[in-house]
Short mmCIF file of C-alpha atoms in Angstrom, two decimals:
data_model
loop_
_atom_site.label_atom_id
_atom_site.label_comp_id
_atom_site.label_asym_id
_atom_site.label_seq_id
_atom_site.Cartn_x
_atom_site.Cartn_y
_atom_site.Cartn_z
CA MET A 3 44.19 25.27 -41.08
CA VAL A 4 42.14 22.11 -42.35
CA VAL A 5 44.46 19.80 -40.45
CA ALA A 6 44.72 22.00 -37.57
CA GLY A 7 40.51 21.94 -37.33
CA PHE A 8 40.43 18.12 -37.74
CA ALA A 9 43.08 17.40 -35.29
CA THR A 10 41.07 19.86 -32.84
CA ALA A 11 37.78 18.01 -33.15
CA VAL A 12 39.73 14.76 -32.82
CA ALA A 13 41.58 15.97 -29.66
CA ALA A 14 38.34 17.73 -28.07
CA GLY A 15 36.55 14.05 -28.95
CA THR A 16 39.35 12.31 -27.23
CA GLY A 17 38.85 14.32 -23.91
CA LEU A 18 35.09 13.74 -23.84
CA LEU A 19 35.50 10.34 -24.45
CA MET A 20 37.88 9.77 -21.56
CA LEU A 21 35.21 11.01 -19.06
CA PRO A 22 34.15 8.43 -16.66
CA ALA A 23 30.23 9.51 -17.96
CA ALA A 24 31.16 8.36 -21.45
CA LYS A 25 31.74 5.02 -20.54
CA ALA A 26 29.15 2.53 -19.62
CA GLY A 27 30.87 0.80 -16.85
CA PRO A 28 33.07 1.87 -13.72
CA GLY A 29 35.98 4.24 -14.63
CA GLY A 30 36.86 5.69 -18.05
CA ALA A 31 38.22 4.98 -21.59
CA ASP A 32 41.87 4.59 -21.43
CA ALA A 33 43.47 7.18 -24.13
CA VAL A 34 44.20 4.89 -26.72
CA GLU A 35 40.44 4.15 -26.86
CA ALA A 36 39.02 7.32 -26.64
CA LEU A 37 41.41 8.44 -29.43
CA PHE A 38 40.70 5.67 -31.80
CA THR A 39 37.14 5.93 -31.59
CA ALA A 40 37.19 9.92 -31.90
CA ALA A 41 39.49 9.87 -34.62
CA SER A 42 37.47 6.88 -36.53
CA ALA A 43 34.08 9.37 -35.87
CA VAL A 44 35.72 12.75 -36.83
CA CYS A 45 36.97 10.90 -39.72
CA VAL A 46 33.94 9.14 -40.56
CA THR A 47 35.36 5.61 -41.01
CA GLY A 48 33.76 3.15 -38.44
CA LEU A 49 36.24 1.13 -37.31
CA VAL A 50 36.28 0.06 -33.37
CA VAL A 51 38.41 -0.97 -30.69
CA VAL A 52 35.55 -1.63 -28.28
CA ASP A 53 32.03 -2.33 -28.51
CA THR A 54 30.21 0.83 -29.55
CA PRO A 55 26.31 0.07 -27.77
CA SER A 56 28.14 -1.89 -24.52
CA TYR A 57 30.92 0.01 -24.09
CA TRP A 58 29.71 3.37 -24.32
CA SER A 59 27.08 5.09 -22.20
CA GLY A 60 24.23 7.10 -23.75
CA PHE A 61 26.56 9.96 -23.25
CA GLY A 62 29.41 8.69 -24.69
CA GLN A 63 27.35 7.43 -28.11
CA ALA A 64 26.19 11.13 -28.05
CA VAL A 65 29.47 12.17 -28.58
CA ILE A 66 30.06 9.94 -31.12
CA LEU A 67 27.01 10.82 -33.31
CA GLY A 68 28.35 14.74 -32.57
CA LEU A 69 31.57 13.86 -33.89
CA ILE A 70 30.28 11.93 -36.82
CA GLN A 71 27.93 15.00 -37.87
CA VAL A 72 30.69 17.39 -37.45
CA GLY A 73 33.24 15.30 -39.35
CA GLY A 74 30.55 14.92 -42.10
CA PHE A 75 30.09 18.62 -42.52
CA GLY A 76 33.83 19.20 -42.18
CA ILE A 77 35.21 21.20 -39.95
CA MET A 78 35.83 24.62 -41.97
CA THR A 79 32.18 24.15 -43.05
CA PHE A 80 31.14 23.92 -39.40
CA ALA A 81 33.05 26.47 -38.49
CA SER A 82 31.69 28.53 -41.13
CA VAL A 83 28.20 28.06 -40.13
CA LEU A 84 29.10 29.08 -36.77
CA VAL A 85 30.59 32.44 -38.22
CA MET A 86 26.97 33.16 -40.29
CA LEU A 87 25.07 32.39 -37.16
CA VAL A 88 26.69 35.17 -35.22
CA SER A 89 27.65 37.55 -37.75
CA HIS A 90 24.95 36.96 -40.74
CA ARG A 91 27.58 37.23 -42.85
CA LEU A 92 30.99 35.57 -44.06
CA GLY A 93 34.15 37.14 -44.14
CA LEU A 94 36.89 36.86 -46.51
CA ARG A 95 39.05 34.68 -43.86
CA ALA A 96 35.95 32.53 -43.46
CA ARG A 97 34.89 31.86 -46.88
CA LEU A 98 38.60 30.67 -47.98
CA ARG A 99 38.48 28.36 -45.17
CA ALA A 100 35.12 27.03 -46.45
CA ALA A 101 36.59 27.16 -50.03
CA SER A 102 39.12 24.55 -48.91
CA GLU A 103 36.81 22.01 -47.58
CA THR A 104 33.80 22.40 -49.90
CA LYS A 105 36.36 22.03 -53.11
CA SER A 106 34.15 25.30 -54.42
CA LEU A 107 36.13 27.80 -56.38
CA GLY A 108 33.91 31.14 -56.49
CA LEU A 109 33.93 32.97 -53.10
CA GLY A 110 30.76 34.52 -53.78
CA GLU A 111 29.18 31.26 -53.81
CA ILE A 112 30.85 30.02 -50.30
CA ARG A 113 27.78 31.17 -48.55
CA SER A 114 25.10 29.56 -50.17
CA VAL A 115 26.98 26.27 -50.56
CA VAL A 116 27.47 26.26 -46.69
CA VAL A 117 24.02 26.82 -46.16
CA GLY A 118 23.30 24.20 -48.96
CA VAL A 119 25.45 21.56 -47.56
CA VAL A 120 23.71 22.16 -43.86
CA LYS A 121 20.39 21.92 -45.36
CA ALA A 122 20.94 18.76 -47.63
CA SER A 123 22.36 16.84 -44.90
CA LEU A 124 19.78 17.57 -42.62
CA LEU A 125 16.90 16.96 -44.70
CA ILE A 126 18.60 13.53 -46.49
CA GLU A 127 19.23 12.53 -42.37
CA ALA A 128 15.73 13.58 -41.38
CA VAL A 129 14.10 11.60 -43.99
CA ILE A 130 16.14 8.27 -43.40
CA ALA A 131 15.80 8.59 -39.76
CA PHE A 132 11.88 8.85 -39.80
CA VAL A 133 11.87 5.67 -42.09
CA LEU A 134 14.30 3.90 -40.05
CA THR A 135 12.66 5.16 -36.64
CA LEU A 136 9.24 3.91 -38.12
CA ARG A 137 10.56 0.53 -38.71
CA PHE A 138 12.10 -0.05 -35.67
CA GLY A 139 9.09 1.00 -33.80
CA LEU A 140 6.70 -0.96 -35.84
CA GLY A 141 8.51 -3.77 -37.42
CA TYR A 142 10.25 -4.66 -34.23
CA ASP A 143 8.09 -3.24 -31.58
CA THR A 144 11.16 -1.11 -30.06
CA PRO A 145 9.91 1.47 -27.58
CA TRP A 146 9.69 4.92 -29.53
CA PRO A 147 12.49 6.67 -27.47
CA GLU A 148 14.68 3.98 -28.36
CA ALA A 149 13.75 3.57 -31.77
CA LEU A 150 14.13 7.44 -32.59
CA TRP A 151 17.13 7.36 -31.72
CA LEU A 152 18.55 4.40 -32.82
CA GLY A 153 16.85 5.83 -36.40
CA ALA A 154 18.74 9.18 -36.10
CA PHE A 155 21.95 7.27 -35.20
CA HIS A 156 22.05 5.14 -37.86
CA SER A 157 20.70 7.75 -40.26
CA VAL A 158 23.73 10.44 -39.61
CA SER A 159 26.17 7.50 -39.55
CA ALA A 160 24.77 6.08 -43.11
CA PHE A 161 24.80 10.01 -44.63
CA ASN A 162 28.18 10.58 -43.11
CA ASN A 163 29.68 7.42 -44.37
CA ALA A 164 30.83 6.27 -40.82
CA GLY A 165 29.41 3.20 -40.16
CA PHE A 166 29.26 2.95 -36.46
CA ALA A 167 26.26 1.16 -35.43
CA LEU A 168 24.21 0.80 -32.02
CA TYR A 169 24.51 -3.28 -32.20
CA SER A 170 27.27 -5.70 -31.81
CA ASP A 171 27.08 -7.36 -34.83
CA SER A 172 26.67 -4.41 -36.81
CA LEU A 173 23.54 -4.46 -38.94
CA MET A 174 23.95 -8.62 -39.44
CA GLY A 175 20.51 -8.89 -37.54
CA PHE A 176 18.77 -7.06 -40.56
CA VAL A 177 20.31 -8.98 -43.38
CA GLY A 178 16.62 -9.78 -44.83
CA ASP A 179 15.02 -6.78 -44.01
CA PRO A 180 14.84 -4.16 -47.09
CA TRP A 181 13.21 -1.34 -44.54
CA ILE A 182 16.45 -1.33 -42.94
CA CYS A 183 18.89 -2.04 -45.60
CA LEU A 184 17.71 -0.12 -48.43
CA PRO A 185 17.57 3.03 -46.70
CA ILE A 186 20.85 3.01 -45.29
CA ALA A 187 22.01 2.29 -48.65
CA SER A 188 20.51 5.03 -49.90
CA ALA A 189 21.85 7.42 -47.58
CA VAL A 190 25.45 5.81 -48.04
CA ILE A 191 25.28 6.52 -51.82
CA ALA A 192 23.86 10.09 -51.29
CA GLY A 193 26.76 10.86 -48.87
CA GLY A 194 28.82 9.29 -51.34
CA LEU A 195 28.35 11.08 -54.53
CA GLY A 196 29.23 14.21 -52.88
CA PHE A 197 27.46 17.52 -52.32
CA PRO A 198 28.36 19.34 -55.46
CA VAL A 199 26.62 16.44 -57.75
CA LEU A 200 23.69 16.59 -55.43
CA PHE A 201 23.37 20.22 -55.73
CA GLU A 202 23.16 19.86 -59.38
CA LEU A 203 20.87 17.00 -59.63
CA ARG A 204 18.30 19.24 -57.70
CA ARG A 205 18.88 22.00 -60.32
CA ARG A 206 18.82 20.09 -63.44
CA TRP A 207 17.82 16.70 -62.91
CA ARG A 208 15.65 16.91 -66.26
CA ARG A 209 18.48 18.36 -68.05
CA PRO A 210 21.55 15.55 -68.32
CA ARG A 211 23.01 16.98 -71.47
CA GLY A 212 23.70 20.22 -69.04
CA TRP A 213 25.41 18.49 -66.25
CA SER A 214 29.04 19.55 -65.67
CA LEU A 215 31.80 16.96 -66.23
CA HIS A 216 32.41 16.43 -62.69
CA THR A 217 29.22 15.33 -62.20
CA LYS A 218 28.71 13.44 -65.75
CA ILE A 219 32.13 11.46 -64.28
CA VAL A 220 30.94 10.85 -60.69
CA LEU A 221 27.54 9.43 -61.74
CA ALA A 222 28.76 7.12 -64.63
CA ALA A 223 31.79 5.74 -62.39
CA SER A 224 29.91 5.41 -59.20
CA SER A 225 27.03 3.61 -61.18
CA GLY A 226 29.93 1.23 -62.43
CA PHE A 227 31.13 0.62 -59.31
CA LEU A 228 27.77 -0.23 -57.37
CA VAL A 229 26.85 -2.50 -60.22
CA GLY A 230 30.27 -4.43 -60.23
CA GLY A 231 30.89 -4.25 -56.74
CA THR A 232 27.23 -6.01 -56.24
CA LEU A 233 27.47 -8.72 -58.81
CA PHE A 234 31.40 -9.47 -57.48
CA VAL A 235 30.58 -9.78 -53.79
CA THR A 236 27.18 -11.85 -54.70
CA ALA A 237 28.45 -13.98 -57.32
CA LEU A 238 31.63 -14.88 -54.75
CA GLU A 239 29.86 -15.30 -51.72
CA TRP A 240 26.77 -17.00 -53.00
CA GLY A 241 27.48 -20.24 -51.80
CA ASN A 242 29.80 -19.49 -49.17
CA PRO A 243 28.05 -20.78 -45.36
CA GLY A 244 29.29 -18.31 -43.23
CA THR A 245 28.02 -15.17 -45.35
CA LEU A 246 25.22 -15.50 -48.32
CA GLY A 247 24.84 -19.23 -48.43
CA PRO A 248 22.23 -19.83 -45.85
CA LEU A 249 19.69 -17.13 -47.22
CA ASP A 250 17.23 -17.56 -50.00
CA VAL A 251 17.44 -16.09 -53.09
CA PRO A 252 15.90 -12.59 -52.36
CA GLY A 253 18.03 -12.27 -49.25
CA LYS A 254 21.22 -13.12 -50.86
CA LEU A 255 20.58 -10.37 -53.57
CA LEU A 256 19.55 -7.78 -51.06
CA ALA A 257 22.61 -8.59 -48.59
CA GLY A 258 25.27 -8.66 -51.91
CA PHE A 259 23.74 -5.42 -52.95
CA PHE A 260 24.27 -3.82 -49.11
CA GLN A 261 27.65 -5.35 -49.10
CA GLY A 262 28.57 -4.02 -52.68
CA VAL A 263 27.55 -0.46 -51.45
CA MET A 264 29.30 -0.92 -48.41
CA PRO A 265 32.83 -0.73 -49.57
CA ARG A 266 32.14 2.45 -50.83
CA THR A 267 32.96 3.90 -47.51
CA ALA A 268 30.56 3.05 -44.88
CA GLY A 269 31.62 0.40 -42.74
CA PHE A 270 27.74 -1.21 -42.00
CA ASN A 271 27.82 -5.17 -42.55
CA SER A 272 24.92 -7.35 -42.85
CA VAL A 273 27.14 -10.43 -43.14
CA ASP A 274 30.14 -11.24 -41.50
CA THR A 275 32.93 -9.86 -43.16
CA ALA A 276 35.43 -11.69 -41.13
CA GLU A 277 33.83 -15.22 -43.14
CA MET A 278 34.15 -14.21 -46.70
CA ASN A 279 36.50 -15.77 -49.22
CA PRO A 280 39.99 -14.23 -49.39
CA ALA A 281 39.15 -13.14 -53.27
CA THR A 282 36.04 -11.18 -51.72
CA TRP A 283 38.55 -9.28 -49.38
CA LEU A 284 40.55 -7.95 -52.36
CA GLY A 285 38.17 -6.96 -54.62
CA MET A 286 36.36 -5.10 -51.72
CA ASP A 287 40.01 -3.59 -51.16
CA VAL A 288 40.00 -2.23 -54.64
CA LEU A 289 36.49 -0.65 -54.08
CA MET A 290 37.35 0.65 -50.46
CA PHE A 291 41.01 2.05 -52.48
CA VAL A 292 38.53 4.00 -54.99
CA GLY A 293 35.92 5.39 -52.31
CA GLY A 294 33.52 7.64 -53.45
CA ALA A 295 32.90 11.32 -55.13
CA SER A 296 35.13 14.64 -53.91
CA ALA A 297 33.57 17.04 -51.67
CA GLY A 298 31.22 14.37 -50.17
CA THR A 299 31.57 12.37 -47.12
CA ALA A 300 32.90 9.62 -48.48
CA GLY A 301 36.75 8.46 -48.56
CA GLY A 302 39.24 6.93 -50.73
CA ILE A 303 41.01 8.27 -53.86
CA LYS A 304 37.64 9.40 -55.30
CA VAL A 305 35.81 7.92 -58.34
CA THR A 306 36.81 11.12 -60.15
CA THR A 307 40.74 10.27 -59.69
CA PHE A 308 40.22 6.82 -60.89
CA ALA A 309 38.20 7.92 -64.03
CA VAL A 310 41.02 10.77 -64.90
CA LEU A 311 43.74 7.78 -64.71
CA PHE A 312 41.93 5.70 -66.81
CA PHE A 313 41.02 7.97 -69.53
CA VAL A 314 44.71 8.73 -69.19
CA ILE A 315 45.45 5.20 -69.68
CA TYR A 316 42.60 5.13 -72.53
CA ALA A 317 44.30 8.20 -74.34
CA GLU A 318 47.73 6.80 -74.40
CA VAL A 319 46.80 3.47 -75.71
CA ARG A 320 45.25 4.84 -78.40
CA GLY A 321 48.14 7.77 -79.15
CA GLU A 322 45.83 10.69 -78.78
CA ALA A 323 47.99 13.86 -77.58
CA SER A 324 44.99 14.85 -75.43
CA VAL A 325 42.76 13.12 -72.61
CA ASN A 326 38.77 13.61 -73.37
CA ILE A 327 35.74 12.90 -71.15
CA PHE A 328 32.20 13.21 -72.42
CA HIS A 329 33.73 15.42 -74.99
CA ARG A 330 35.90 17.88 -72.82
CA ARG A 331 39.61 17.95 -72.74
CA LEU A 332 41.39 17.83 -69.47
CA GLN A 333 44.09 20.08 -68.33
CA GLY A 334 47.49 18.53 -67.41
CA ASP A 335 47.44 19.78 -64.36
CA VAL A 336 44.41 17.86 -63.32
CA GLN A 337 46.25 14.59 -64.65
CA ARG A 338 49.16 15.09 -62.78
CA GLN A 339 46.95 16.05 -59.29
CA ALA A 340 45.13 12.53 -59.99
CA LEU A 341 48.72 10.80 -60.25
CA THR A 342 50.18 12.35 -57.27
CA VAL A 343 47.08 11.38 -55.11
CA VAL A 344 46.66 7.61 -56.22
CA LEU A 345 50.76 7.48 -55.95
CA LEU A 346 50.81 8.88 -52.14
CA SER A 347 47.78 6.88 -51.17
CA VAL A 348 49.30 3.46 -52.77
CA ALA A 349 52.67 4.23 -50.81
CA ALA A 350 50.40 4.81 -47.57
CA VAL A 351 48.61 1.73 -47.70
CA VAL A 352 51.45 -0.57 -48.95
CA GLY A 353 53.97 1.23 -46.19
CA SER A 354 51.54 0.28 -43.58
CA THR A 355 50.57 -2.88 -44.67
CA VAL A 356 54.62 -3.61 -44.31
CA VAL A 357 54.54 -2.60 -40.87
CA PHE A 358 51.57 -4.77 -39.91
CA LEU A 359 53.29 -7.62 -41.44
CA VAL A 360 56.64 -6.91 -39.76
CA PHE A 361 55.21 -6.32 -36.44
CA THR A 362 51.98 -8.68 -36.32
CA ASP A 363 51.21 -12.07 -36.65
CA PHE A 364 48.04 -11.55 -39.13
CA SER A 365 48.19 -12.67 -42.81
CA LEU A 366 48.44 -10.37 -45.81
CA ASP A 367 45.13 -10.47 -46.46
CA ARG A 368 43.42 -9.16 -43.28
CA SER A 369 46.38 -6.76 -42.79
CA LEU A 370 45.77 -5.43 -46.09
CA PHE A 371 42.00 -5.14 -45.76
CA GLU A 372 42.37 -3.54 -42.48
CA VAL A 373 44.76 -1.09 -43.81
CA THR A 374 42.85 -0.14 -46.83
CA SER A 375 39.53 0.38 -44.90
CA ALA A 376 41.05 2.89 -42.36
CA PHE A 377 42.96 4.82 -44.99
CA ALA A 378 39.57 5.02 -47.07
CA THR A 379 37.67 5.73 -44.06
CA VAL A 380 35.31 3.01 -44.53
CA GLY A 381 35.31 0.84 -41.31
CA LEU A 382 35.14 -2.76 -42.62
CA SER A 383 36.78 -4.73 -40.63
CA THR A 384 38.01 -8.67 -40.82
CA GLY A 385 37.75 -8.61 -37.10
CA ILE A 386 41.35 -7.63 -36.27
CA THR A 387 41.19 -4.22 -34.94
CA ALA A 388 40.67 -5.00 -31.28
CA ASP A 389 43.45 -7.40 -31.29
CA LEU A 390 45.98 -4.96 -32.76
CA PRO A 391 49.10 -4.16 -30.31
CA ALA A 392 48.65 -0.08 -29.00
CA PRO A 393 51.38 1.18 -32.00
CA GLU A 394 49.38 -0.41 -34.99
CA GLN A 395 46.15 0.79 -33.43
CA LEU A 396 47.68 4.46 -33.48
CA LEU A 397 48.94 3.66 -37.29
CA LEU A 398 45.39 3.18 -38.08
CA VAL A 399 44.53 6.54 -36.37
CA ALA A 400 47.25 8.03 -38.65
CA LEU A 401 46.05 6.52 -41.74
CA MET A 402 42.38 7.47 -40.80
CA PHE A 403 43.42 10.73 -40.46
CA ILE A 404 45.31 11.18 -43.77
CA GLY A 405 42.58 9.62 -45.83
CA ARG A 406 40.08 11.80 -44.54
CA LEU A 407 41.77 14.75 -45.40
CA GLY A 408 43.47 13.22 -48.55
CA PRO A 409 47.30 12.96 -49.39
CA ILE A 410 47.16 16.31 -51.70
CA THR A 411 45.64 18.27 -48.83
CA VAL A 412 48.21 17.05 -46.25
CA ALA A 413 51.03 17.60 -48.68
CA SER A 414 49.69 21.39 -49.70
CA ALA A 415 49.54 21.82 -46.05
CA LEU A 416 53.07 21.20 -45.40
CA ALA A 417 54.21 23.09 -48.18
CA LEU A 418 51.56 25.32 -49.32
CA ARG A 419 53.37 27.30 -52.00
CA GLN A 420 53.94 27.47 -56.13
CA ARG A 421 57.34 28.28 -57.69
CA ALA A 422 57.24 29.57 -61.12
CA ARG A 423 60.35 28.24 -63.04
CA LEU A 424 61.63 30.99 -65.36
CA TYR A 425 63.72 28.51 -67.72
CA ASP A 426 63.40 24.86 -69.08
CA PHE A 427 65.89 22.21 -69.18
CA PRO A 428 66.76 20.63 -72.34
CA GLU A 429 63.91 17.90 -73.30
CA GLU A 430 65.16 14.12 -73.38
CA ARG A 431 63.39 11.08 -73.28
CA PRO A 432 63.98 7.85 -70.90
CA VAL A 433 62.87 4.23 -71.99
CA ILE A 434 59.38 3.17 -70.64
CA GLY A 435 58.70 -0.06 -70.00
#
């Protein structure tokens, strides 16, 4: 049902974007352009094959914004909200659909979770939009109606980790403006933490010892990746004349922080990604592949998956029989799920990169960056997306779709059943290593 819901949203968005009213110029967008943009918006990715501010009309941009919001809420969560508005209650079927999207475990809490998701999203988006509107209007003499539109669009795009911008160079024109970069980065971080973490922080922010294991893992891992990503990008690009080199020290630090945040699956850029060092691209590949937290707007394999496998390795190296994180023991099925997600994700990225190398003339580093960005629903690009042949663009559409839903979700949708084995085979240990 989740797969069908997202597919329906992509199809509807494609149809709307193919209307002549959605295009700024004469005629309508062709099928591949409309499909790619709709999938990128619903899957909150941000990769584009056409220039968003000049190619799409106001109506087209509004459609993109709506698709981003729908994708951020989650199709099933959004449908449950509509059910609540109509009937003022949730039936069992609607609760189960919402549970599959929000990763909630208790049916009795689904209604409050769905309402909380909507309230939290709209509140954060409204605050960020207010700050951005004031900055666009007062700092850049933008007419207030246009400033309001710019603030709202970029706020929704940032919180939902979409990365769509209404400037042809993304946010490169604001590389030294903290009143633009920091609110957008804050929205990206908030969306990437996930709704369960935001709810728990709101309820128990003064009692960190009472936080759940999930919240502790997300906050610890996210902090580590944010600090590490910022230091990594800043150090490698410090003297690069195409990126941070021409900026003063405060500007370099701001741009380095901004670009360290964006691989958490938001595709904004304040410097030219195509001019970065290949070593920086490789490090950003890792950051993009890991992504943000579960049950939020971020993509990737998720920081919780990465943390689980890290502690599995740590326990194995120490010779411990069980895996413990923050004084809690992990169940075996959690470890198997994490391993499944990672291996399926690696297979998707490596296989797609091979296709790029065989059928295009782009180098390995650029191909890997583009594929990882699509799969992790990031949206950062080295500038080759628009130049790709149509089959490779459609491959990126498939990667965005799979990356948004998650490999384990797709696998479950294809074979949603569990079998209880009534017997076990004899044990035998193969040689490892």
